Amino acid sequence: MSKQKTYWKGIAELDSNNKEKIDKIANNEFAEKIPVEEFLGDKQMLDSSSTTRRDFLKYVGFSTAVAAVAACEGPVVKSVPYVVQPEQIRPGIANYYASAIADGFDFGSVLVKTREGRPIKIENNKEANAFCSANARTHASVLGLYDIMRIQGPKAFGNDVSWEDFDTQVKARLDALKVTNKKVVLLTQTFASPTTQSIIDNFLAQYPNVEHIVYDAISESEALDAFEKTYGVRGLPDYHFDKAKVIVSIGADILGDWQGGGFDSSYAKSRVPNKNHGKAKMSYHMQLEANMSLAGANADKRVPLNTYEQQEVLNYIYAKVVKKHSRYILERLEKIANHIIDKVSKDGSKSVVVTGLQSVEAQQMVLAINNALNSEIIDVNNPRFIRQGNSKKVQNLISQSIRGEVSGLITMGVNPLYSFPEADAFAKALKKMSVSVSFVTKEDETALGSQFVAAIPHYLENWGDYEFKKGQYFLAQPTIRPLFDTRSFQDTLLKWSGETMTYYNAIKDHWNNNVLNGYNWDKALHDGFYASDKTFNNSFKKIDIPAIVPKENGSDFELVFYSKTGMGDGRQANNPWLQEFPDPITRVSWDNYATVSITDAEKLGIKNSIEDNGAVNGQYIAIKNGEKTLKTPVIVQPGQAEGTIGLSFGYGSKAGLKPEMQTGVNAYQLYKNFSNSQKVTISKVDGVHEFACVQLHNTLMGRDSVVKETTLEIFNTKDKKYWNAIPLVSKNHIETEVTSPEVSIWQEFENEVGHFFNMSIDLNACTGCGACVIACHAENNVPVVGKEEVRKSRDMHWLRIDRYYSSEDSFAEDVEKKENSNGLGKTLKSFSEMEQAAENPQVVFQPVMCQHCNHAPCETVCPVAATSHGRQGQNQMAYNRCVGTRYCANNCPYKVRRFNWFLYNQNDEFDYHMNNDLGRMVLNPDVVVRSRGVMEKCSFCIQKTQKVILDAKREGREIKDGEFQTACSSACGSRAIVFGDVNDKESEIAKLQKSDRMYHLLEEVGTKPNVMYQVKVRNT
Amino acid sequence: MKNNKSLIFSISLVFLFTCFSFSQETTPPEVLAGKKLFNSNCAACHKLNKKSVGPALKGVSEKYDIEWIYKWVKNSAAVIKSGDAQAVAIWEEFNKSPMTAFPQLSNEDIDNIIAYTDFTPVNKAPTPGPTEIVHSANISAKTNQLIIIFSLIVFSFLAVLFYAVRKFMKRVAIANGVEIIENKQNPLQSIWRAYIKNQFLLLLTAIFGLLSIAYFGYAYLMQVGVDQGYMPVQPIHYSHKIHAGDNEIECKYCHSSSRVSKHSGIPALNVCMNCHKNISEYNGEEDIDKGYTKAFYTEEIKKLYKAVGWDEENQSYTGETQPVKWVRIHNLPDFVYFNHSQHVEVAGVDCQKCHGPVEEMEVMYQYSPLTMGWCIDCHRETNVDLKSNEYYKKIHEELSKKYGVEKLTIAEMGGLECAKCHY
């Protein structure tokens, strides 16, 4: 075999004390037993019940009779057609509109799918050449439109008012402050919107006493400062990772939300080895970081270091590469630093160094290094404007407010009463101000603390224009009439400035006069973007950067903040899709927590234990930062740098959220000076925390045919049989490939005529971002089940992204390895390897959905033939036929079938979006909503493939490659998931099917799946 | 019943024919020519007795000078432009909507049209036609009654006869001295005893009983949720017979989305108004028996005007709408995907194949059972048209190469797979 690594799903698996529990879970598809015996065996309980046997039978008889009678009469269904039907709308046909999201944290161009006038899904706007691959949060943002907690109209002092009253009251107060020249602060999110900026400028000209401060809840202020100092523009450099040969990241989660995110699609392009011309090449990615991030998980080499060590390494590289002189550094860090210097100097302009260290000097150093390397990867001429926050000004605002020097505050798109570290003091100060206005979509903490609350529309109901990046313009357009009595921030500001024009007209004017340069407005609006062909040039200003000497932590812990893939900065906390979205790394949903390294956890005596029902429990620590203490549950995280703990933003909010969504702890409380690294002390606290973790269920333990991986060297030099062998089975004592039809006891299906769908998942391109999971949720009406149900392994995700950590196999093999190593050097080396393995594992992400087996084990065991094979390669599930025996799920080797334990819609027990009329508007009318007692699973988005086929038939044409898409494949910006018709020999999928890297999951089982995987190749 | 229908039909046909020939005899030819021209050129905007887009044309020759009318019809815009006071007044009265110019009409044509608009047919009251129809309808009802009465009389006569014969025979028997043994016991009881004792019969009955319970039980259960024949009362009495039958309006004119979408679509009210802006009253056939009079239909058109917010007086929309809540007739369960355009456009299936003779339905009802068996039967029998659709080209080539197959049913193409309709 090519590889002797075992992948394990959680460190609890390595603990031999857990073996019994883990085996039990592994052997039980449904972890929780139905408590029949407990109930009937409890005589006392039965006796104490007031319902007698006769009563029970009466009830049963009555309800059966009632149900039978009620079932006979069909309901009268009313149909109400339009009075005047809009010409674009034809019932049953989706319309797509190009728009853009810019909520202050996520920025991107999107395509909005609407049905009968309702936006129901966000798609990637593939024609836009930048910011076009939406992340999980953007895909989920459509649900925010139908959020039942949205504020439905303007309010003054807690009472509903009309907009006229609202305007007069606020304006009177603003005018009074203007006359007395008292300071008012306009605190906003980052807009990156040229028209909004001009509207604000106009407003500021009318009210000279108003100061505009931009505030990003998660600060990138230092990087902005550094870029401004170096290049004279307040922006952030853009990176073209697709051209990279060497990527060095020092504490920057380049696949997460670092500097606005959105780099994963270009990153993935450089990560796929392509053997077309001789030797395959792919980029080399090295990551130094404290928390295990997505970037770290995808890196070829990852070194866990705390911020101090990262800074030291950066100082050293800067000195060597830019200053060309040496510098003292610890020996163990020197090795790492020299390795980096070797790599970057070898590939020169094809390499790039990035950092997430939050100091102006560190950011300047990186800019200087990339300049010295003459890096083609970094783009400083067209900087990004999607982070504009200025933490110094915000800091100043806080202290001035507390001193009582600010008389008014207008907030837009920010929630300082939740996200300021000094939120309590600031709330008191806000109360004393003579005017406070909050522009919000729901009544958050700041809205509750403000006198006036202005209801603004959701981005899908509003116009907008953006310049996310120099020269790259985007337009947002409304896709639905505003659901509530809302008015956009820009329209309100125009009104307050005494203008009569609307925001839409302002945008159009601005674009026609300043942006379009003669280009057609309608075309730009249709496309959703306009790329200027002007070239820009920013020249590097050489500044002498003093080397920073960071202080060591000493006995303290370092707290390193991060933002979660699902929750971001927390503005979508009321979104059940995102709450239930399992974190790609820890696979915990509905929570945030402190991540602690294995060594530290052992020292503190902290463990994550597994309950009998497969749920993970944890313990608490108290994190003390100065005055403030936060009690936080703990997840023991492999790969966490020793002496550091990680904590994610976005949780712990209470206002404007349903009780179910009020999860986690508020990390912003410890976010002093908006610095993502804090010195803290921690101590263990009593109590047991219940996690909703999808980590230890559906285990695929010890089977190395799940993830195949190899190194670039072996991939380039050895035969396919060495690194991607097809498993052999015995037929008449002859070893035969499992894929050959002779060894199969099944008859082959006829699948050469017509379409035959296959899906390919490239483990090299998959970054684990989870956009596909949310896209699948939205497309297929997958229900949200809630924390308690997820704990019981009853999550409904049709598509999961398994995350495996690697290490040496078992204790026995460790012994073997020890015995086999001789000589001092080798022995020490293997010792150190064995020591490090679990502490800093390699990670692989593997999206798994129904594999659509040609010889499907589920089909044969269904007693009612509810699941059957289609000749287009889809394993079909007829919900109305299913009686819920769950045999299929038990017989599925991939554990991808999901059972509806309850009715998840219109059920108060599951009070998520499907429990109210507003939330149900997001449902896809082409996919049935499943009821209780029915098995469900991935359908290969048959509603989409059928749509393509039906359209082609109607139009009388052949189908082109790329037309067939599933929700996940079209959401995947990294092109890791490719879907298509393998009978179309020219198609991309047909080529991928013949690729050397192609293998099937658990191939030896002989299920012949229609989902294939591409072997993961690491550039070590 | 069928005979009755055809009887009515033939009678009314005869009547119509006579009516037509009658009118042909009395109407002057210029009026007929004028009518033709009026219908093809003017009727879109003008009515004889009523304001429409333009003014009512009855007696128009009395209001205006004939020379002026020639000028106006041929190019009204020019007349208005010339500042003619009369013209401007009309133009302003009718919301300044210009009348189409008809330069192609000769003076003679216009004369004909005016002859038509001036013509008042001699009114004979009561007209013979409708009464005759009523009469014939009455006949049909009466025939039914007569048959029933007649058969009742026959039956009672037979009963009396039978009783009389029996009595007579009894008398004959007594007269002949034959002793009649009156059975004291109930004769039924003895049969019952014999039956009870016969185990074979019992078993047979039990089997028969169980089988019939199963049979009828199954039949009952199978019709649960099948609403074949469902004919709900709709908020507006919309007659498909008048629209699709009498006026031969193509189904897809109103149900246009059936060409492109999965839904056939209930037409939006603005589609109705395409025609009903001008058709404000009903002038077709009546069915007085059922209450379908002209007044009744005209009242239904008024309901449409109310729903769509159309002010007939001013020929404008008020903006006050009351969307119509139609009762849905064809209800497929949510777990079924059915696409109209695939059947109508791709397969070219007639609407009538599933919806029945809609053009004869005064009140729309569910014609087909809409059960899965019904769908599948059709998919098993129907061949796919492989040749005239570019989409099937490749599949057709492959199939004929591999198997030499030229014909394929939908089922053979995979049309019976569960997930083709259930997802």
mmCIF file with all atom_site columns, N, CA, C and O in Angstrom, chain B residues 373-402:
data_model
loop_
_atom_site.group_PDB
_atom_site.id
_atom_site.type_symbol
_atom_site.label_atom_id
_atom_site.label_alt_id
_atom_site.label_comp_id
_atom_site.label_asym_id
_atom_site.label_entity_id
_atom_site.label_seq_id
_atom_site.pdbx_PDB_ins_code
_atom_site.Cartn_x
_atom_site.Cartn_y
_atom_site.Cartn_z
_atom_site.occupancy
_atom_site.B_iso_or_equiv
_atom_site.pdbx_formal_charge
_atom_site.auth_seq_id
_atom_site.auth_comp_id
_atom_site.auth_asym_id
_atom_site.auth_atom_id
_atom_site.pdbx_PDB_model_num
ATOM 1   N N  . GLY B 1 373 ? -51.304 5.173  -12.052 1.00 0.00 ? 373 GLY B N  1
ATOM 2   C CA . GLY B 1 373 ? -51.554 4.128  -13.044 1.00 0.00 ? 373 GLY B CA 1
ATOM 3   C C  . GLY B 1 373 ? -51.953 4.719  -14.387 1.00 0.00 ? 373 GLY B C  1
ATOM 4   O O  . GLY B 1 373 ? -51.504 4.269  -15.446 1.00 0.00 ? 373 GLY B O  1
ATOM 5   N N  . TRP B 1 374 ? -52.734 5.759  -14.316 1.00 0.00 ? 374 TRP B N  1
ATOM 6   C CA . TRP B 1 374 ? -53.198 6.417  -15.528 1.00 0.00 ? 374 TRP B CA 1
ATOM 7   C C  . TRP B 1 374 ? -52.029 7.047  -16.292 1.00 0.00 ? 374 TRP B C  1
ATOM 8   O O  . TRP B 1 374 ? -51.910 6.920  -17.503 1.00 0.00 ? 374 TRP B O  1
ATOM 9   N N  . CYS B 1 375 ? -51.128 7.687  -15.537 1.00 0.00 ? 375 CYS B N  1
ATOM 10  C CA . CYS B 1 375 ? -49.935 8.275  -16.167 1.00 0.00 ? 375 CYS B CA 1
ATOM 11  C C  . CYS B 1 375 ? -49.132 7.190  -16.855 1.00 0.00 ? 375 CYS B C  1
ATOM 12  O O  . CYS B 1 375 ? -48.711 7.322  -18.001 1.00 0.00 ? 375 CYS B O  1
ATOM 13  N N  . ILE B 1 376 ? -48.897 6.118  -16.079 1.00 0.00 ? 376 ILE B N  1
ATOM 14  C CA . ILE B 1 376 ? -47.977 5.084  -16.546 1.00 0.00 ? 376 ILE B CA 1
ATOM 15  C C  . ILE B 1 376 ? -48.546 4.368  -17.762 1.00 0.00 ? 376 ILE B C  1
ATOM 16  O O  . ILE B 1 376 ? -47.802 4.044  -18.696 1.00 0.00 ? 376 ILE B O  1
ATOM 17  N N  . ASP B 1 377 ? -49.845 4.143  -17.764 1.00 0.00 ? 377 ASP B N  1
ATOM 18  C CA . ASP B 1 377 ? -50.451 3.490  -18.921 1.00 0.00 ? 377 ASP B CA 1
ATOM 19  C C  . ASP B 1 377 ? -50.090 4.232  -20.198 1.00 0.00 ? 377 ASP B C  1
ATOM 20  O O  . ASP B 1 377 ? -49.699 3.637  -21.196 1.00 0.00 ? 377 ASP B O  1
ATOM 21  N N  . CYS B 1 378 ? -50.222 5.529  -20.130 1.00 0.00 ? 378 CYS B N  1
ATOM 22  C CA . CYS B 1 378 ? -49.952 6.329  -21.320 1.00 0.00 ? 378 CYS B CA 1
ATOM 23  C C  . CYS B 1 378 ? -48.461 6.274  -21.672 1.00 0.00 ? 378 CYS B C  1
ATOM 24  O O  . CYS B 1 378 ? -48.092 6.151  -22.828 1.00 0.00 ? 378 CYS B O  1
ATOM 25  N N  . HIS B 1 379 ? -47.616 6.352  -20.652 1.00 0.00 ? 379 HIS B N  1
ATOM 26  C CA . HIS B 1 379 ? -46.171 6.312  -20.914 1.00 0.00 ? 379 HIS B CA 1
ATOM 27  C C  . HIS B 1 379 ? -45.743 4.969  -21.497 1.00 0.00 ? 379 HIS B C  1
ATOM 28  O O  . HIS B 1 379 ? -44.730 4.886  -22.170 1.00 0.00 ? 379 HIS B O  1
ATOM 29  N N  . ARG B 1 380 ? -46.494 3.940  -21.200 1.00 0.00 ? 380 ARG B N  1
ATOM 30  C CA . ARG B 1 380 ? -46.147 2.626  -21.738 1.00 0.00 ? 380 ARG B CA 1
ATOM 31  C C  . ARG B 1 380 ? -46.532 2.504  -23.203 1.00 0.00 ? 380 ARG B C  1
ATOM 32  O O  . ARG B 1 380 ? -45.911 1.780  -23.953 1.00 0.00 ? 380 ARG B O  1
ATOM 33  N N  . GLU B 1 381 ? -47.590 3.203  -23.551 1.00 0.00 ? 381 GLU B N  1
ATOM 34  C CA . GLU B 1 381 ? -48.123 3.017  -24.903 1.00 0.00 ? 381 GLU B CA 1
ATOM 35  C C  . GLU B 1 381 ? -47.561 4.000  -25.908 1.00 0.00 ? 381 GLU B C  1
ATOM 36  O O  . GLU B 1 381 ? -47.496 3.705  -27.094 1.00 0.00 ? 381 GLU B O  1
ATOM 37  N N  . THR B 1 382 ? -47.149 5.169  -25.405 1.00 0.00 ? 382 THR B N  1
ATOM 38  C CA . THR B 1 382 ? -46.829 6.226  -26.354 1.00 0.00 ? 382 THR B CA 1
ATOM 39  C C  . THR B 1 382 ? -45.389 6.123  -26.838 1.00 0.00 ? 382 THR B C  1
ATOM 40  O O  . THR B 1 382 ? -44.466 5.950  -26.042 1.00 0.00 ? 382 THR B O  1
ATOM 41  N N  . ASN B 1 383 ? -45.218 6.248  -28.132 1.00 0.00 ? 383 ASN B N  1
ATOM 42  C CA . ASN B 1 383 ? -43.870 6.247  -28.690 1.00 0.00 ? 383 ASN B CA 1
ATOM 43  C C  . ASN B 1 383 ? -43.292 7.651  -28.652 1.00 0.00 ? 383 ASN B C  1
ATOM 44  O O  . ASN B 1 383 ? -43.997 8.633  -28.830 1.00 0.00 ? 383 ASN B O  1
ATOM 45  N N  . VAL B 1 384 ? -41.978 7.701  -28.452 1.00 0.00 ? 384 VAL B N  1
ATOM 46  C CA . VAL B 1 384 ? -41.304 8.989  -28.467 1.00 0.00 ? 384 VAL B CA 1
ATOM 47  C C  . VAL B 1 384 ? -40.971 9.325  -29.917 1.00 0.00 ? 384 VAL B C  1
ATOM 48  O O  . VAL B 1 384 ? -40.512 8.469  -30.665 1.00 0.00 ? 384 VAL B O  1
ATOM 49  N N  . ASP B 1 385 ? -41.218 10.564 -30.259 1.00 0.00 ? 385 ASP B N  1
ATOM 50  C CA . ASP B 1 385 ? -40.888 10.999 -31.612 1.00 0.00 ? 385 ASP B CA 1
ATOM 51  C C  . ASP B 1 385 ? -39.390 11.306 -31.665 1.00 0.00 ? 385 ASP B C  1
ATOM 52  O O  . ASP B 1 385 ? -38.933 12.365 -31.260 1.00 0.00 ? 385 ASP B O  1
ATOM 53  N N  . LEU B 1 386 ? -38.622 10.317 -32.130 1.00 0.00 ? 386 LEU B N  1
ATOM 54  C CA . LEU B 1 386 ? -37.169 10.444 -32.069 1.00 0.00 ? 386 LEU B CA 1
ATOM 55  C C  . LEU B 1 386 ? -36.608 11.302 -33.186 1.00 0.00 ? 386 LEU B C  1
ATOM 56  O O  . LEU B 1 386 ? -35.484 11.768 -33.121 1.00 0.00 ? 386 LEU B O  1
ATOM 57  N N  . LYS B 1 387 ? -37.385 11.458 -34.244 1.00 0.00 ? 387 LYS B N  1
ATOM 58  C CA . LYS B 1 387 ? -36.763 11.997 -35.451 1.00 0.00 ? 387 LYS B CA 1
ATOM 59  C C  . LYS B 1 387 ? -36.801 13.504 -35.575 1.00 0.00 ? 387 LYS B C  1
ATOM 60  O O  . LYS B 1 387 ? -35.844 14.101 -36.042 1.00 0.00 ? 387 LYS B O  1
ATOM 61  N N  . SER B 1 388 ? -37.886 14.097 -35.144 1.00 0.00 ? 388 SER B N  1
ATOM 62  C CA . SER B 1 388 ? -37.995 15.524 -35.450 1.00 0.00 ? 388 SER B CA 1
ATOM 63  C C  . SER B 1 388 ? -37.390 16.408 -34.368 1.00 0.00 ? 388 SER B C  1
ATOM 64  O O  . SER B 1 388 ? -37.522 17.612 -34.418 1.00 0.00 ? 388 SER B O  1
ATOM 65  N N  . ASN B 1 389 ? -36.734 15.808 -33.399 1.00 0.00 ? 389 ASN B N  1
ATOM 66  C CA . ASN B 1 389 ? -36.156 16.620 -32.328 1.00 0.00 ? 389 ASN B CA 1
ATOM 67  C C  . ASN B 1 389 ? -34.648 16.398 -32.279 1.00 0.00 ? 389 ASN B C  1
ATOM 68  O O  . ASN B 1 389 ? -34.175 15.269 -32.116 1.00 0.00 ? 389 ASN B O  1
ATOM 69  N N  . GLU B 1 390 ? -33.938 17.486 -32.420 1.00 0.00 ? 390 GLU B N  1
ATOM 70  C CA . GLU B 1 390 ? -32.471 17.433 -32.435 1.00 0.00 ? 390 GLU B CA 1
ATOM 71  C C  . GLU B 1 390 ? -31.916 16.791 -31.160 1.00 0.00 ? 390 GLU B C  1
ATOM 72  O O  . GLU B 1 390 ? -30.887 16.135 -31.176 1.00 0.00 ? 390 GLU B O  1
ATOM 73  N N  . TYR B 1 391 ? -32.640 16.982 -30.063 1.00 0.00 ? 391 TYR B N  1
ATOM 74  C CA . TYR B 1 391 ? -32.163 16.452 -28.778 1.00 0.00 ? 391 TYR B CA 1
ATOM 75  C C  . TYR B 1 391 ? -31.978 14.940 -28.839 1.00 0.00 ? 391 TYR B C  1
ATOM 76  O O  . TYR B 1 391 ? -31.032 14.385 -28.297 1.00 0.00 ? 391 TYR B O  1
ATOM 77  N N  . TYR B 1 392 ? -32.902 14.250 -29.521 1.00 0.00 ? 392 TYR B N  1
ATOM 78  C CA . TYR B 1 392 ? -32.861 12.784 -29.528 1.00 0.00 ? 392 TYR B CA 1
ATOM 79  C C  . TYR B 1 392 ? -31.899 12.230 -30.568 1.00 0.00 ? 392 TYR B C  1
ATOM 80  O O  . TYR B 1 392 ? -31.770 11.024 -30.693 1.00 0.00 ? 392 TYR B O  1
ATOM 81  N N  . LYS B 1 393 ? -31.278 13.126 -31.344 1.00 0.00 ? 393 LYS B N  1
ATOM 82  C CA . LYS B 1 393 ? -30.470 12.677 -32.473 1.00 0.00 ? 393 LYS B CA 1
ATOM 83  C C  . LYS B 1 393 ? -29.431 11.646 -32.034 1.00 0.00 ? 393 LYS B C  1
ATOM 84  O O  . LYS B 1 393 ? -29.355 10.545 -32.580 1.00 0.00 ? 393 LYS B O  1
ATOM 85  N N  . LYS B 1 394 ? -28.671 12.012 -31.032 1.00 0.00 ? 394 LYS B N  1
ATOM 86  C CA . LYS B 1 394 ? -27.573 11.145 -30.600 1.00 0.00 ? 394 LYS B CA 1
ATOM 87  C C  . LYS B 1 394 ? -28.128 9.831  -30.041 1.00 0.00 ? 394 LYS B C  1
ATOM 88  O O  . LYS B 1 394 ? -27.632 8.746  -30.368 1.00 0.00 ? 394 LYS B O  1
ATOM 89  N N  . ILE B 1 395 ? -29.133 9.952  -29.228 1.00 0.00 ? 395 ILE B N  1
ATOM 90  C CA . ILE B 1 395 ? -29.725 8.759  -28.615 1.00 0.00 ? 395 ILE B CA 1
ATOM 91  C C  . ILE B 1 395 ? -30.282 7.842  -29.701 1.00 0.00 ? 395 ILE B C  1
ATOM 92  O O  . ILE B 1 395 ? -30.067 6.625  -29.691 1.00 0.00 ? 395 ILE B O  1
ATOM 93  N N  . HIS B 1 396 ? -30.927 8.441  -30.664 1.00 0.00 ? 396 HIS B N  1
ATOM 94  C CA . HIS B 1 396 ? -31.510 7.670  -31.752 1.00 0.00 ? 396 HIS B CA 1
ATOM 95  C C  . HIS B 1 396 ? -30.434 6.929  -32.537 1.00 0.00 ? 396 HIS B C  1
ATOM 96  O O  . HIS B 1 396 ? -30.525 5.735  -32.799 1.00 0.00 ? 396 HIS B O  1
ATOM 97  N N  . GLU B 1 397 ? -29.358 7.658  -32.851 1.00 0.00 ? 397 GLU B N  1
ATOM 98  C CA . GLU B 1 397 ? -28.240 7.038  -33.582 1.00 0.00 ? 397 GLU B CA 1
ATOM 99  C C  . GLU B 1 397 ? -27.682 5.854  -32.817 1.00 0.00 ? 397 GLU B C  1
ATOM 100 O O  . GLU B 1 397 ? -27.512 4.766  -33.362 1.00 0.00 ? 397 GLU B O  1
ATOM 101 N N  . GLU B 1 398 ? -27.434 6.078  -31.545 1.00 0.00 ? 398 GLU B N  1
ATOM 102 C CA . GLU B 1 398 ? -26.839 5.017  -30.731 1.00 0.00 ? 398 GLU B CA 1
ATOM 103 C C  . GLU B 1 398 ? -27.746 3.797  -30.660 1.00 0.00 ? 398 GLU B C  1
ATOM 104 O O  . GLU B 1 398 ? -27.295 2.667  -30.770 1.00 0.00 ? 398 GLU B O  1
ATOM 105 N N  . LEU B 1 399 ? -29.015 4.074  -30.492 1.00 0.00 ? 399 LEU B N  1
ATOM 106 C CA . LEU B 1 399 ? -29.957 2.972  -30.355 1.00 0.00 ? 399 LEU B CA 1
ATOM 107 C C  . LEU B 1 399 ? -30.066 2.178  -31.634 1.00 0.00 ? 399 LEU B C  1
ATOM 108 O O  . LEU B 1 399 ? -30.035 0.941  -31.617 1.00 0.00 ? 399 LEU B O  1
ATOM 109 N N  . SER B 1 400 ? -30.176 2.889  -32.747 1.00 0.00 ? 400 SER B N  1
ATOM 110 C CA . SER B 1 400 ? -30.359 2.147  -33.980 1.00 0.00 ? 400 SER B CA 1
ATOM 111 C C  . SER B 1 400 ? -29.072 1.400  -34.339 1.00 0.00 ? 400 SER B C  1
ATOM 112 O O  . SER B 1 400 ? -29.117 0.335  -34.938 1.00 0.00 ? 400 SER B O  1
ATOM 113 N N  . LYS B 1 401 ? -27.941 1.968  -33.915 1.00 0.00 ? 401 LYS B N  1
ATOM 114 C CA . LYS B 1 401 ? -26.678 1.280  -34.176 1.00 0.00 ? 401 LYS B CA 1
ATOM 115 C C  . LYS B 1 401 ? -26.585 0.022  -33.319 1.00 0.00 ? 401 LYS B C  1
ATOM 116 O O  . LYS B 1 401 ? -26.179 -1.039 -33.769 1.00 0.00 ? 401 LYS B O  1
ATOM 117 N N  . LYS B 1 402 ? -26.987 0.158  -32.069 1.00 0.00 ? 402 LYS B N  1
ATOM 118 C CA . LYS B 1 402 ? -26.778 -0.937 -31.130 1.00 0.00 ? 402 LYS B CA 1
ATOM 119 C C  . LYS B 1 402 ? -27.838 -2.032 -31.270 1.00 0.00 ? 402 LYS B C  1
ATOM 120 O O  . LYS B 1 402 ? -27.531 -3.209 -31.238 1.00 0.00 ? 402 LYS B O  1
#
